[in-house]
Tab-separated table of C-alpha atoms in Angstrom:
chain	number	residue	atom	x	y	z
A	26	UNK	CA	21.979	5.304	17.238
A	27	UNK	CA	24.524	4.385	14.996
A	28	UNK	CA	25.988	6.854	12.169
A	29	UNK	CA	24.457	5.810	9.039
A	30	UNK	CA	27.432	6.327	6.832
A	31	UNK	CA	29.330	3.374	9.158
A	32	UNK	CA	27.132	0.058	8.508
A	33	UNK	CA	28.713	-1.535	6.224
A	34	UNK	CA	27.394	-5.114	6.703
A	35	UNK	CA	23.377	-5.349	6.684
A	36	UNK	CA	21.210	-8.410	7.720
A	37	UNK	CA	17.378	-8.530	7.077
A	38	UNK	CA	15.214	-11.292	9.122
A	39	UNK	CA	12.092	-10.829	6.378
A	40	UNK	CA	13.963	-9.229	3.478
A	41	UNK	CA	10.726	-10.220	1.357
A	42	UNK	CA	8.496	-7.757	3.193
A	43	UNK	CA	7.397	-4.755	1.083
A	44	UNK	CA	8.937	-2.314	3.247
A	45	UNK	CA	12.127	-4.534	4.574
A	46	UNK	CA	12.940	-5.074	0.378
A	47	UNK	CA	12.918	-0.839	0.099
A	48	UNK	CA	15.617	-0.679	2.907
A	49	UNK	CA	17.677	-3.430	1.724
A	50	UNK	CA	17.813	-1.837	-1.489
A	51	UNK	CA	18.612	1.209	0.126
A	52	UNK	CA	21.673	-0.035	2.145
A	53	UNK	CA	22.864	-1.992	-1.134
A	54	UNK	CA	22.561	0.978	-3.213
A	55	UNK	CA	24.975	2.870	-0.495
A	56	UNK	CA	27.509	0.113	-1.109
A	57	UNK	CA	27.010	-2.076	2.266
A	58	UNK	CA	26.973	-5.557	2.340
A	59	UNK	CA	23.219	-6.495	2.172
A	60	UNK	CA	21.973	-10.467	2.754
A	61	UNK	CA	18.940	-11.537	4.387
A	62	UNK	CA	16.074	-14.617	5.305
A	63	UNK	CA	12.635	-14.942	4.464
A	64	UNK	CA	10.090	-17.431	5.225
A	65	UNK	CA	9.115	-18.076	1.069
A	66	UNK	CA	11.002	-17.511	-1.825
A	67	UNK	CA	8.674	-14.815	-3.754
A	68	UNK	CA	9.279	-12.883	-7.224
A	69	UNK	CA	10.439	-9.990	-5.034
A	70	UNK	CA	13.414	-11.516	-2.738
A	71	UNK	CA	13.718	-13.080	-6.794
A	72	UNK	CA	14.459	-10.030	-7.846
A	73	UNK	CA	16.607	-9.172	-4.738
A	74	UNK	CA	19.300	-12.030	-5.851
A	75	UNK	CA	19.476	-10.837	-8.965
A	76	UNK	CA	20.413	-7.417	-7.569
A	77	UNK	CA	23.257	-8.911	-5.774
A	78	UNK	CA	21.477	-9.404	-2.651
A	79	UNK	CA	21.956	-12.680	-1.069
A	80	UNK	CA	18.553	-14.420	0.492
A	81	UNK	CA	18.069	-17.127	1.799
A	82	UNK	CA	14.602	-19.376	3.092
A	83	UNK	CA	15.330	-21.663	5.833
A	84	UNK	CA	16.752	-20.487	9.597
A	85	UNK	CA	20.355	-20.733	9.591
A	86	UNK	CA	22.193	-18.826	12.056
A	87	UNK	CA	25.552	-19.854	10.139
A	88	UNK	CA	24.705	-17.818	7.311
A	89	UNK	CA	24.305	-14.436	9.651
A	90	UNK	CA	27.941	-12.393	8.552
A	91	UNK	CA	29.838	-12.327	11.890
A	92	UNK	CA	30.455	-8.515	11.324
A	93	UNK	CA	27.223	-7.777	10.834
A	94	UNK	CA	26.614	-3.796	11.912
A	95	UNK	CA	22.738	-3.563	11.906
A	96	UNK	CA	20.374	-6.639	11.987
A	97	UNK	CA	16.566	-5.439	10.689
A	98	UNK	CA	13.905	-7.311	11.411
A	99	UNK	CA	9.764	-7.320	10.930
A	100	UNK	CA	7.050	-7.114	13.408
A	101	UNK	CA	5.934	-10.201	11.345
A	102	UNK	CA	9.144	-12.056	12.895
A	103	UNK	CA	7.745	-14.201	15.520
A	104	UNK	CA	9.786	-13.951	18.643
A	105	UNK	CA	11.273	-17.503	19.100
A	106	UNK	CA	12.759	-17.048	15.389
A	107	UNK	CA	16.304	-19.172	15.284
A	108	UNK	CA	17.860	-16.280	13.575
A	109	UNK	CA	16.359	-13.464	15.910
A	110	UNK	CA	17.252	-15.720	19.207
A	111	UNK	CA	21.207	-15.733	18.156
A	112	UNK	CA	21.521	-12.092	17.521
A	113	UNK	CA	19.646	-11.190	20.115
A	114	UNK	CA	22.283	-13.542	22.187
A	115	UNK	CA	25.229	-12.570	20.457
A	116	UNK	CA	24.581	-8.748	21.343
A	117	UNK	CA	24.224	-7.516	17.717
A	118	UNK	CA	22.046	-4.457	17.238
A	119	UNK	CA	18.395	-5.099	16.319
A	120	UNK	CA	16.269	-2.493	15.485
A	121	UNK	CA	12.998	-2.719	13.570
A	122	UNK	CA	12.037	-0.841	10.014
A	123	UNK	CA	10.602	1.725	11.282
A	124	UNK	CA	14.289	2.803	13.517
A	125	UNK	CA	15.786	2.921	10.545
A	126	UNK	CA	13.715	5.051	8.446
A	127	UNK	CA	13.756	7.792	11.271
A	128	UNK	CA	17.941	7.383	10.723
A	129	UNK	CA	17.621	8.060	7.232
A	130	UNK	CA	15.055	10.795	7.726
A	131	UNK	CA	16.812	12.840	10.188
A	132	UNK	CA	18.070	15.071	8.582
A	133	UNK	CA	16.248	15.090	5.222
A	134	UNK	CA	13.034	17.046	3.499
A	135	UNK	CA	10.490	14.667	4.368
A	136	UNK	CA	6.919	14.003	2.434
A	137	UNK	CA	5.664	11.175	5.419
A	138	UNK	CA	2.305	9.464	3.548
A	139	UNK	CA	-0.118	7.911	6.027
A	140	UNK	CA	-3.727	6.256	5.788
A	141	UNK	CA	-5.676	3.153	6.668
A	142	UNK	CA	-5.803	2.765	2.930
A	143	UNK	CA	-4.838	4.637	-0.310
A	144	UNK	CA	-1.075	5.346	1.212
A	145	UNK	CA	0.756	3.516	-1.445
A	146	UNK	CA	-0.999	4.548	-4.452
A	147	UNK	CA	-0.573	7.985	-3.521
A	148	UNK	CA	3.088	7.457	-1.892
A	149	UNK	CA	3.533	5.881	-5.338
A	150	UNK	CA	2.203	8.897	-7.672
A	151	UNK	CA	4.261	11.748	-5.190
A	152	UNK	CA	7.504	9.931	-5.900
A	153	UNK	CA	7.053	9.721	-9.995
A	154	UNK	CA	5.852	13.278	-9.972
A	155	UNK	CA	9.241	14.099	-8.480
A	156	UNK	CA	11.601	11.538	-10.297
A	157	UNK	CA	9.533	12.488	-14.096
A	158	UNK	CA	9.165	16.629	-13.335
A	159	UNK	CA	13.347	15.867	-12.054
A	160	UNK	CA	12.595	17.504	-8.938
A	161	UNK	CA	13.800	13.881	-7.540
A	162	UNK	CA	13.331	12.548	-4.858
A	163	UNK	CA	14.649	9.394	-2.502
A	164	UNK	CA	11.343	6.979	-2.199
A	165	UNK	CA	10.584	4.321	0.186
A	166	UNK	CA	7.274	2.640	-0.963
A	167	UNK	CA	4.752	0.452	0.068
A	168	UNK	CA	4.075	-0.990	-3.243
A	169	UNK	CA	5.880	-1.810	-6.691
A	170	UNK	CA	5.782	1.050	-8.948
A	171	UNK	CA	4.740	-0.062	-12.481
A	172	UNK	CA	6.780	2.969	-14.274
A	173	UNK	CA	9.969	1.628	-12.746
A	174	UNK	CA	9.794	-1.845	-10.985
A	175	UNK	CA	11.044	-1.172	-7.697
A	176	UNK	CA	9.506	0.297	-4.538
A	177	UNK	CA	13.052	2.232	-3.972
A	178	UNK	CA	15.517	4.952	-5.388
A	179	UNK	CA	16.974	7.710	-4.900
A	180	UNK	CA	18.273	11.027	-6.093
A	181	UNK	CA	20.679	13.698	-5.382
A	182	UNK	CA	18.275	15.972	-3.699
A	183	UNK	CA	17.534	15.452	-0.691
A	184	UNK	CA	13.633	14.596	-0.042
A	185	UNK	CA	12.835	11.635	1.106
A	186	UNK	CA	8.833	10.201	-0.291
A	187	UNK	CA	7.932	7.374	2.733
A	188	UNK	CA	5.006	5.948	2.956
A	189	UNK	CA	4.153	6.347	6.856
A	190	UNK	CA	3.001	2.591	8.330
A	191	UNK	CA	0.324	2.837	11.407
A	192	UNK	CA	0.966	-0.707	11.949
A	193	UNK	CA	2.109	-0.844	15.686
A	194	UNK	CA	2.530	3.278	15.383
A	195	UNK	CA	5.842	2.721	14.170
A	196	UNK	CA	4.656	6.265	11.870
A	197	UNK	CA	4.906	8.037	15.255
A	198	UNK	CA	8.607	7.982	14.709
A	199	UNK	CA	8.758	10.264	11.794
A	200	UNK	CA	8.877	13.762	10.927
A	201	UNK	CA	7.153	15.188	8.199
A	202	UNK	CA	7.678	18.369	6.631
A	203	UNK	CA	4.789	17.345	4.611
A	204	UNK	CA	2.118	14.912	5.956
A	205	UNK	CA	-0.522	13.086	4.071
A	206	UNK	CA	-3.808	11.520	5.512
A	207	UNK	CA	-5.290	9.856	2.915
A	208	UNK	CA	-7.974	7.934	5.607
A	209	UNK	CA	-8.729	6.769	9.167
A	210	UNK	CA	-10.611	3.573	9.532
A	211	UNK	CA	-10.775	1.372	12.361
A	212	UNK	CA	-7.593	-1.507	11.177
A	213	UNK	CA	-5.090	-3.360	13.196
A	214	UNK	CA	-7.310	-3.289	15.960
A	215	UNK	CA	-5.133	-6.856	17.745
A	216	UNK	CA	-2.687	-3.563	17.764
A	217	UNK	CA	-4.818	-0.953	18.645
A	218	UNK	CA	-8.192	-2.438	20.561
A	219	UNK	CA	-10.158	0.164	19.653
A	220	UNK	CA	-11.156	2.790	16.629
A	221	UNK	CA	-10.364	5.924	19.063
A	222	UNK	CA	-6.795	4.434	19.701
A	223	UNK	CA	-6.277	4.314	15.802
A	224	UNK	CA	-7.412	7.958	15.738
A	225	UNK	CA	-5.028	8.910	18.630
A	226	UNK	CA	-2.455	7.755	16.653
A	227	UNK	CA	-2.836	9.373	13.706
A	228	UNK	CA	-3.638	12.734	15.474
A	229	UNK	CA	-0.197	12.385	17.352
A	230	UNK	CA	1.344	11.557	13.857
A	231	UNK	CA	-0.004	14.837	12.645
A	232	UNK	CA	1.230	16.944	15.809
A	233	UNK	CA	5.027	15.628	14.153
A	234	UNK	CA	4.761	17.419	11.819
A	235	UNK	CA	7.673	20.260	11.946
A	236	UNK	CA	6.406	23.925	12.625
A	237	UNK	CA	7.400	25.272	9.031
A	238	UNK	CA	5.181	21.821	7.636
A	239	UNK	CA	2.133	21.635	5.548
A	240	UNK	CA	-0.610	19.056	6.310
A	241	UNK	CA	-2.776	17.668	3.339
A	242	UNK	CA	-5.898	15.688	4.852
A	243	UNK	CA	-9.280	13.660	3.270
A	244	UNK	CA	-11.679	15.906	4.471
A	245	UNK	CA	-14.310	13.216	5.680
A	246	UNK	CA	-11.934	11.476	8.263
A	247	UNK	CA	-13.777	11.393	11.702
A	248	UNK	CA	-11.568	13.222	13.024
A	249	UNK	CA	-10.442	15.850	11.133
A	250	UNK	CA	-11.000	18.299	13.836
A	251	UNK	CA	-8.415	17.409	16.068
A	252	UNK	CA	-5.557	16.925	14.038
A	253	UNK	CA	-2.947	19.225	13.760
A	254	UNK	CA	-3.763	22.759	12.508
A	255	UNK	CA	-1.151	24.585	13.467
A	256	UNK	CA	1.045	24.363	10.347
A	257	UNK	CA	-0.270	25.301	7.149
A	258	UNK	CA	-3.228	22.695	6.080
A	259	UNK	CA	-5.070	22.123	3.259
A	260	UNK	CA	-8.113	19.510	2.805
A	261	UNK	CA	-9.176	17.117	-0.437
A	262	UNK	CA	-12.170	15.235	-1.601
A	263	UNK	CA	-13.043	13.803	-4.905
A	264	UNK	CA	-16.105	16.004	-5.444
A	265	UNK	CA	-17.213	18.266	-2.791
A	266	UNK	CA	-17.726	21.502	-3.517
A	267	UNK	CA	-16.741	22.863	0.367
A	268	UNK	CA	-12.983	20.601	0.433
A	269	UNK	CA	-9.688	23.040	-0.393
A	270	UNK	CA	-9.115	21.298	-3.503
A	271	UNK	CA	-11.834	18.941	-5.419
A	272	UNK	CA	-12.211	17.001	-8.694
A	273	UNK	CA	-14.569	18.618	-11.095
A	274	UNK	CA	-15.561	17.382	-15.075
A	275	UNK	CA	-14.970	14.040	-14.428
A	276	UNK	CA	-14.688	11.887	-17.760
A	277	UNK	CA	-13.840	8.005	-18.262
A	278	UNK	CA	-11.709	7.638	-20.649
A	279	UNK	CA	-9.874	4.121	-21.995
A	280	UNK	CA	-10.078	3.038	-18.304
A	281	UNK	CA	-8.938	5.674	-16.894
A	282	UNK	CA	-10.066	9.398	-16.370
A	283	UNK	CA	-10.028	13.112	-16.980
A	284	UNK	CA	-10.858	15.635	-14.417
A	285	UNK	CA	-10.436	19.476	-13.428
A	286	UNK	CA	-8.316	19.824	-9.988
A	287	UNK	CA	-10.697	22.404	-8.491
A	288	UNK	CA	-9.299	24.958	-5.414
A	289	UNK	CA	-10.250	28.156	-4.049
A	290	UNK	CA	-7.165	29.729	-5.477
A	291	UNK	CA	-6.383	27.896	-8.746
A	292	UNK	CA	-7.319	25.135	-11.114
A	293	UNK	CA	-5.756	22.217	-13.082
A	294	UNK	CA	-7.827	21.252	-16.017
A	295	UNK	CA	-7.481	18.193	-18.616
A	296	UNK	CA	-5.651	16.261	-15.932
A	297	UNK	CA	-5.406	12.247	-17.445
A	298	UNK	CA	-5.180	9.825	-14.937
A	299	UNK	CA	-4.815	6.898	-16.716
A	300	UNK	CA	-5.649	4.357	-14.150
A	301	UNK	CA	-9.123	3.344	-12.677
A	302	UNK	CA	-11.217	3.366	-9.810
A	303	UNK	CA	-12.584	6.940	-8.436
A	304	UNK	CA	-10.769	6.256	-5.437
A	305	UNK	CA	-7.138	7.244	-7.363
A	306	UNK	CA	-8.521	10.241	-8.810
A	307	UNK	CA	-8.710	11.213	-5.108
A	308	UNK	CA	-5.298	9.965	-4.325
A	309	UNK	CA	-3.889	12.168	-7.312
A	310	UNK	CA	-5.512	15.349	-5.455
A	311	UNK	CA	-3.541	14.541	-2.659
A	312	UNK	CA	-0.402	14.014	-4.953
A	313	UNK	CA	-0.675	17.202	-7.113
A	314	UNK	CA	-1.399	19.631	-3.594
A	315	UNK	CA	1.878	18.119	-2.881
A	316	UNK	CA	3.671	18.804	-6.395
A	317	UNK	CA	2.204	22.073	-5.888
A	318	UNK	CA	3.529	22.971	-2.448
A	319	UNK	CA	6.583	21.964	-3.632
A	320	UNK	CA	6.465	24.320	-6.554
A	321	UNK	CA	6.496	22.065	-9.336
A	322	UNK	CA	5.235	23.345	-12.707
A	323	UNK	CA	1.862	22.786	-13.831
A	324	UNK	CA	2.522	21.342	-17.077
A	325	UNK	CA	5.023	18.965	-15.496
A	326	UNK	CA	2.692	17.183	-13.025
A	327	UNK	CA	-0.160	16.929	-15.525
A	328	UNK	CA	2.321	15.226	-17.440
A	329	UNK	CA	3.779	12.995	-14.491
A	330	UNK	CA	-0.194	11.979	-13.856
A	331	UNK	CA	-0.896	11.175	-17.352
A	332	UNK	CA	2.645	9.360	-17.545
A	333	UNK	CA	1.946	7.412	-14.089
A	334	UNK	CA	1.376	3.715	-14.757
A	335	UNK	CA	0.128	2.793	-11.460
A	336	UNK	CA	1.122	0.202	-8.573
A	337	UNK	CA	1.533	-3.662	-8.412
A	338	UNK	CA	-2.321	-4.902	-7.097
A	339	UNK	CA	-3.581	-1.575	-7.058
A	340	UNK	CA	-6.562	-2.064	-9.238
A	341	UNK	CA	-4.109	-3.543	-11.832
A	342	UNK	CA	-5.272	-4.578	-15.057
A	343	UNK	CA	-4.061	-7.912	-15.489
A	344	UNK	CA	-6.101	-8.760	-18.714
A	345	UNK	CA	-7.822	-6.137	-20.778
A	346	UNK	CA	-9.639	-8.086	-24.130
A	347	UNK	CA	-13.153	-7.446	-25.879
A	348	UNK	CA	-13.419	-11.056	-24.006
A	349	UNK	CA	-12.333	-10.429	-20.620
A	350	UNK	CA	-11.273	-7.576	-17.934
A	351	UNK	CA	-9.028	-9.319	-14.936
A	352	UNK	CA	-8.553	-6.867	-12.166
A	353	UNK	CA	-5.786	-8.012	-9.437
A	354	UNK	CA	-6.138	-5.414	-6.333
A	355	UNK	CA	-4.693	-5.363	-2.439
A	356	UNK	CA	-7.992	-4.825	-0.742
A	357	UNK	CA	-8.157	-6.143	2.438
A	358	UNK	CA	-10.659	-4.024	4.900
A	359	UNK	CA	-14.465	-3.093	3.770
A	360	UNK	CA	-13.854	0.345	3.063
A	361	UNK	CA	-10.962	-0.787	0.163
A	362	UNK	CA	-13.930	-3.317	-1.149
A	363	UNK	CA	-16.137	-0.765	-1.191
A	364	UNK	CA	-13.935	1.901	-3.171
A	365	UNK	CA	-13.008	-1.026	-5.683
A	366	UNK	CA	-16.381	-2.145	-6.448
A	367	UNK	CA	-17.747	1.242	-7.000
A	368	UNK	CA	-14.314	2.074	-9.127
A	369	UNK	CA	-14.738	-0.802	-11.060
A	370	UNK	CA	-18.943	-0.330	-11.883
A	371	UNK	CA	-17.978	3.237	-12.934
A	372	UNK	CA	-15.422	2.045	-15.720
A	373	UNK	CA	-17.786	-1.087	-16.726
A	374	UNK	CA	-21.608	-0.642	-15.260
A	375	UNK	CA	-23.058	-3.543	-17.618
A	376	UNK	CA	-20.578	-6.388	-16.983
A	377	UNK	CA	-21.812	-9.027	-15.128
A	378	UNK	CA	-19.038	-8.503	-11.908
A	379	UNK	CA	-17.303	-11.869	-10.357
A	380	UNK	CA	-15.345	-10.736	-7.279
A	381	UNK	CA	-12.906	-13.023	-5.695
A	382	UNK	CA	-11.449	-12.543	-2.149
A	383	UNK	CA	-9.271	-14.056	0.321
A	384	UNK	CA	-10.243	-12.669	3.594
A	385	UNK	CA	-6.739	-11.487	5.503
A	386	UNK	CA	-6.278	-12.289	9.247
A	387	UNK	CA	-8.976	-14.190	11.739
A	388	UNK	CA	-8.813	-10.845	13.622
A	389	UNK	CA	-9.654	-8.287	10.764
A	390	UNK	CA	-12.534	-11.247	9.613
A	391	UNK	CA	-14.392	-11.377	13.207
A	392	UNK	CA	-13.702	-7.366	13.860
A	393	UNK	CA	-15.161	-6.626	10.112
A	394	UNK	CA	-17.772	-9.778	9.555
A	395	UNK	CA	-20.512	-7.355	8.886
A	396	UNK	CA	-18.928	-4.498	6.967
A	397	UNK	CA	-17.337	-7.351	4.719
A	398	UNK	CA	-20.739	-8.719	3.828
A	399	UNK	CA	-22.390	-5.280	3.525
A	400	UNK	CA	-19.500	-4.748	0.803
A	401	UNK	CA	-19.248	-7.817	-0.804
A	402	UNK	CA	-22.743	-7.768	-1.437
A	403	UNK	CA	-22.252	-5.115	-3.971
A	404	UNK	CA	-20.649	-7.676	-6.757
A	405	UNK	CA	-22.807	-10.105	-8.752
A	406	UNK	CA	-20.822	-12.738	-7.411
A	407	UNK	CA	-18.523	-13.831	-4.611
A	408	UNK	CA	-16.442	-16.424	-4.427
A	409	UNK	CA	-14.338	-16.156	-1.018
A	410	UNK	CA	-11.091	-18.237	-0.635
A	411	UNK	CA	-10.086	-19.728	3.024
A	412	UNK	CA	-8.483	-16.704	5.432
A	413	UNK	CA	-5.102	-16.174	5.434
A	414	UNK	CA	-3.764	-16.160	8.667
A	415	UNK	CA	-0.399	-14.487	8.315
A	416	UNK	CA	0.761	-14.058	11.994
A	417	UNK	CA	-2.094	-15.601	13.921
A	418	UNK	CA	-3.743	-18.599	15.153
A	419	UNK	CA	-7.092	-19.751	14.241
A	420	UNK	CA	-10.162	-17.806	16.060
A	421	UNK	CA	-13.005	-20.796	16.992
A	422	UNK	CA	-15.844	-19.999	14.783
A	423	UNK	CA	-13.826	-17.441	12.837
A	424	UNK	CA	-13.974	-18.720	9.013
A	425	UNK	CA	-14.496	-17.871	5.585
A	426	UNK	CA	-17.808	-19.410	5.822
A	427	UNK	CA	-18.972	-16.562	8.750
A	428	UNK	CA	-18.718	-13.826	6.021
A	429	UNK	CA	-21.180	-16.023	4.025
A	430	UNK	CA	-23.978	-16.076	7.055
A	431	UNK	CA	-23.926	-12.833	7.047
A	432	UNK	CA	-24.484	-11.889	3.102
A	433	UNK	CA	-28.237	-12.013	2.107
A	434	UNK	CA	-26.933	-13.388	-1.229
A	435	UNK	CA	-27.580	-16.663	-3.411
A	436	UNK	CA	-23.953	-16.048	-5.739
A	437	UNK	CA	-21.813	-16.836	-3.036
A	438	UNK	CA	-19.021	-19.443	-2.933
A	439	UNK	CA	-16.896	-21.555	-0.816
A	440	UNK	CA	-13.841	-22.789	-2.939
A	441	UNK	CA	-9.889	-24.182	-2.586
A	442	UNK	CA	-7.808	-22.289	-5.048
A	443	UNK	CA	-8.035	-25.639	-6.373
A	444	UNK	CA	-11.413	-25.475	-7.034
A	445	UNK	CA	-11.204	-21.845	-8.281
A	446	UNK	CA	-9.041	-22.110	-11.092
A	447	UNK	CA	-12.014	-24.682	-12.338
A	448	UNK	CA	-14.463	-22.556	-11.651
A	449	UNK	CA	-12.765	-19.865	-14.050
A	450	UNK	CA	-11.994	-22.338	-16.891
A	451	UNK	CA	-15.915	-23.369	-16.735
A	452	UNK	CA	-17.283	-20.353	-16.562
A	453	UNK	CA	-14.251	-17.938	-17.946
A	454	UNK	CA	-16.483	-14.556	-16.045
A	455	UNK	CA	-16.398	-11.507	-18.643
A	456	UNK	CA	-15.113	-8.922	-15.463
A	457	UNK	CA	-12.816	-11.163	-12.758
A	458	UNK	CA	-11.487	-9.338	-9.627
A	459	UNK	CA	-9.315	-10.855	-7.198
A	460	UNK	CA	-8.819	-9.196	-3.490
A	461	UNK	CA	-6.431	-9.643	-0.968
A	462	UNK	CA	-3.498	-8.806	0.995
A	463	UNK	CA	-2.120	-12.709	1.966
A	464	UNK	CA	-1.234	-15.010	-1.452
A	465	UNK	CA	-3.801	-14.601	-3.582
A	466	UNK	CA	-1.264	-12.804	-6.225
A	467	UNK	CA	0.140	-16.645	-6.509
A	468	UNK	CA	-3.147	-17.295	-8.440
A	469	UNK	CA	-3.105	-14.598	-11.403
A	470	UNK	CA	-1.077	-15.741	-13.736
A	471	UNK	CA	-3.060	-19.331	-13.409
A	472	UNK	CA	-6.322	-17.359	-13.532
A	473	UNK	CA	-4.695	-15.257	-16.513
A	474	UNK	CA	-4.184	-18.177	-18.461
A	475	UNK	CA	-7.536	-19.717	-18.036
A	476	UNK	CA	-9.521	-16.752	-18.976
A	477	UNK	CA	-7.257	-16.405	-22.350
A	478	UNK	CA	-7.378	-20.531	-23.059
């Protein structure tokens, strides 16, 4: 391992990734040299240049600096990648995202957030509690914060916020002083084969925990009785009665809500969350148990809640009018579906619902055919974009169209992005919500501007 304080040259091969973006802002921050290549230019690796980071979007091996210290790269990298091939060959180190993050966490406080789904809203929510209550905080996030526009900074103290990735158990290299499972669902199973491997991994993640640690849980995982329970541990639900700490009083308010943070020992009450879908009032439990291990002052995280503007596509208002609501959100397995829908009925239970999605990966669509009908069912209409294949190949028989088979629904549609967009302007829908983890954020602004024609 190298000493972090000696890179001084950086190269990222898929600076435009989520995660790979936090690091190289990192690095930059520090004062290194930071320069990188994506596939696609995107508003992100935009935003990157005008930071001073150098990307650039076609394979050139020339533009690699020749005293490069540390060369990062993404799973998402396929092997024969030009770039990857001549570093590899001219004996530079390579290490994946995940190496680095255990460098930087060492030897720091760290709050390690993991789940299937619901990490980066509530990865998101820890790290403005800290930065607003000026606790602070360094934060590595999954996710653009709205409050600041950035899925990195950092602080004087100490504490690293990192949302923990179970994608190819590169979480297992981590270790929390406080760990966060928001939810284990069967996901990334072309990683993991089966749903008991993806609960293996999580229950080793837990067991990493260090022996002074705290671990904060959903209390309706499956397997809840095998993780770790040898540090101090605490369980959350949004409204069950038996959980450690539970949402009580629960009141919609201007798209958002108010709630009671119920636990054995103490309560929060007239806590504003003012973003929707049930799903984040559960998220801020898991937030405020942290604030309050952590000894931050009531008044301060009620006010670092109600101050919290939410993450980029996570159930983000795009368009709120007496016309039209346009919801963009990052949904991309059934459960997520489900927990949007029902978030999005409980704000608005009379508007007619028009749900678009753009099915992620061949793999996740044939492992999750029938859960993704079962939840798609629950909108008033569907209109499902071709898969986005990311990494993979084509699967024979393995389309959009299979997810349509297997919904016992007439308001279903085929349609190009093409054909979307005219779709919209025809029938400009009173409650549009677009799903997706693969491009779909290319169309909102285009959607945006036909709903407000």
């Amino acid at each position: 391992m190298i000493e972090l304080k000696n890179i001084q040259t950086v190269y990222f091969i898929g600076i435009g990734g989520i995660g790979m973006s936090a690091l190289a802002r990192y690095f930059h921050a520090k004062g290194a040299h930071v320069s990188g290549y994506d596939r696609t230019e995107t508003a992100l690796t935009k935003q990157l240049e005008l930071e001073g980071i150098a990307v650039h979007y076609q394979e050139n091996t020339k533009l690699i600096p020749a005293e490069t210290d540390v060369v990062v790269y993404t799973p998402a990298i396929p092997a024969d990648n030009k770039e990857l091939v001549f570093c590899a060959e001219k004996k530079y180190l390579i290490v994946k995202r995940s190496d680095v993050l255990q460098w930087i966490t060492l030897h720091s406080f760290n709050i390690c957030i993991s789940g299937t789904h619901g990490k980066t809203t509530t990865s998101t929510m820890i790290a403005h509690i800290l930065r607003h209550s000026g606790y602070g905080c360094n934060a590595f996030l999954g996710g653009i914060s709205t409050n600041y526009q950035s899925n990195f900074w950092s602080s004087e103290n100490n504490v690293v916020v990192v949302e923990a990735d179970e994608y190819d158990r590169s979480f297992l290299k981590l270790l929390p002083n406080i760990a966060i499972v928001t939810a284990i669902d069967p996901d990334h199973l072309d990683i993991y084969g089966t749903a008991e491997a993806v609960e293996e991994a999580f229950i080793a993640f837990t067991k990493k925990i260090k022996k002074d640690g705290t671990l904060i849980y959903h209390s309706t995982i499956p397997c809840a009785d095998k993780l770790n329970k040898t540090v101090v541990h605490y369980n959350y639900a949004l409204s069950t009665p038996d959980a450690d700490v539970h949402a009580s009083q629960i009141q919609i308010q201007e798209g958002g809500y108010v709630f009671t943070v119920q636990a054995k020992y103490w309560q929060l009450t007239s806590v504003q969350l003012n973003m929707g879908g049930l799903h984040n009032v559960e998220n801020a439990l898991a937030a405020i148990l942290v604030a309050k291990q952590l000894g931050i002052a009531d008044h301060l995280i009620k006010e670092s809640i109600s101050t919290f503007k939410g993450v980029k596509r996570r159930f983000e208002f795009i368009l709120k009018t007496a016309q039209h609501v346009f919801i963009d959100d990052y949904a991309h397995h059934p459960a997520e579906l489900d927990a949007l829908i029902h978030g999005v009925r409980s704000l608005y239970p009379n508007k007619k619902m028009v749900l678009v999605f753009q099915p992620h990966l061949y793999s996740r669509t044939k492992d999750f055919a029938d859960a993704f009908a079962k939840s798609l069912q629950n909108a008033d209409q569907v209109i499902l974009l071709p898969i986005y294949p990311a990494r993979e190949l084509p699967i024979p028989g393995v389309d959009a169209a299979l997810l349509t088979e297997k919904m016992n629904s007439a308001n279903v549609l085929l349609l190009s992005k093409d054909e979307l967009i005219h779709w919209v302007a025809t029938n400009r829908p009173e409650l549009l919500i677009t799903a997706g983890a693969g491009d779909i954020d290319k169309m909102i602004e285009p959607l945006k501007e036909k709903l407000i024609e």
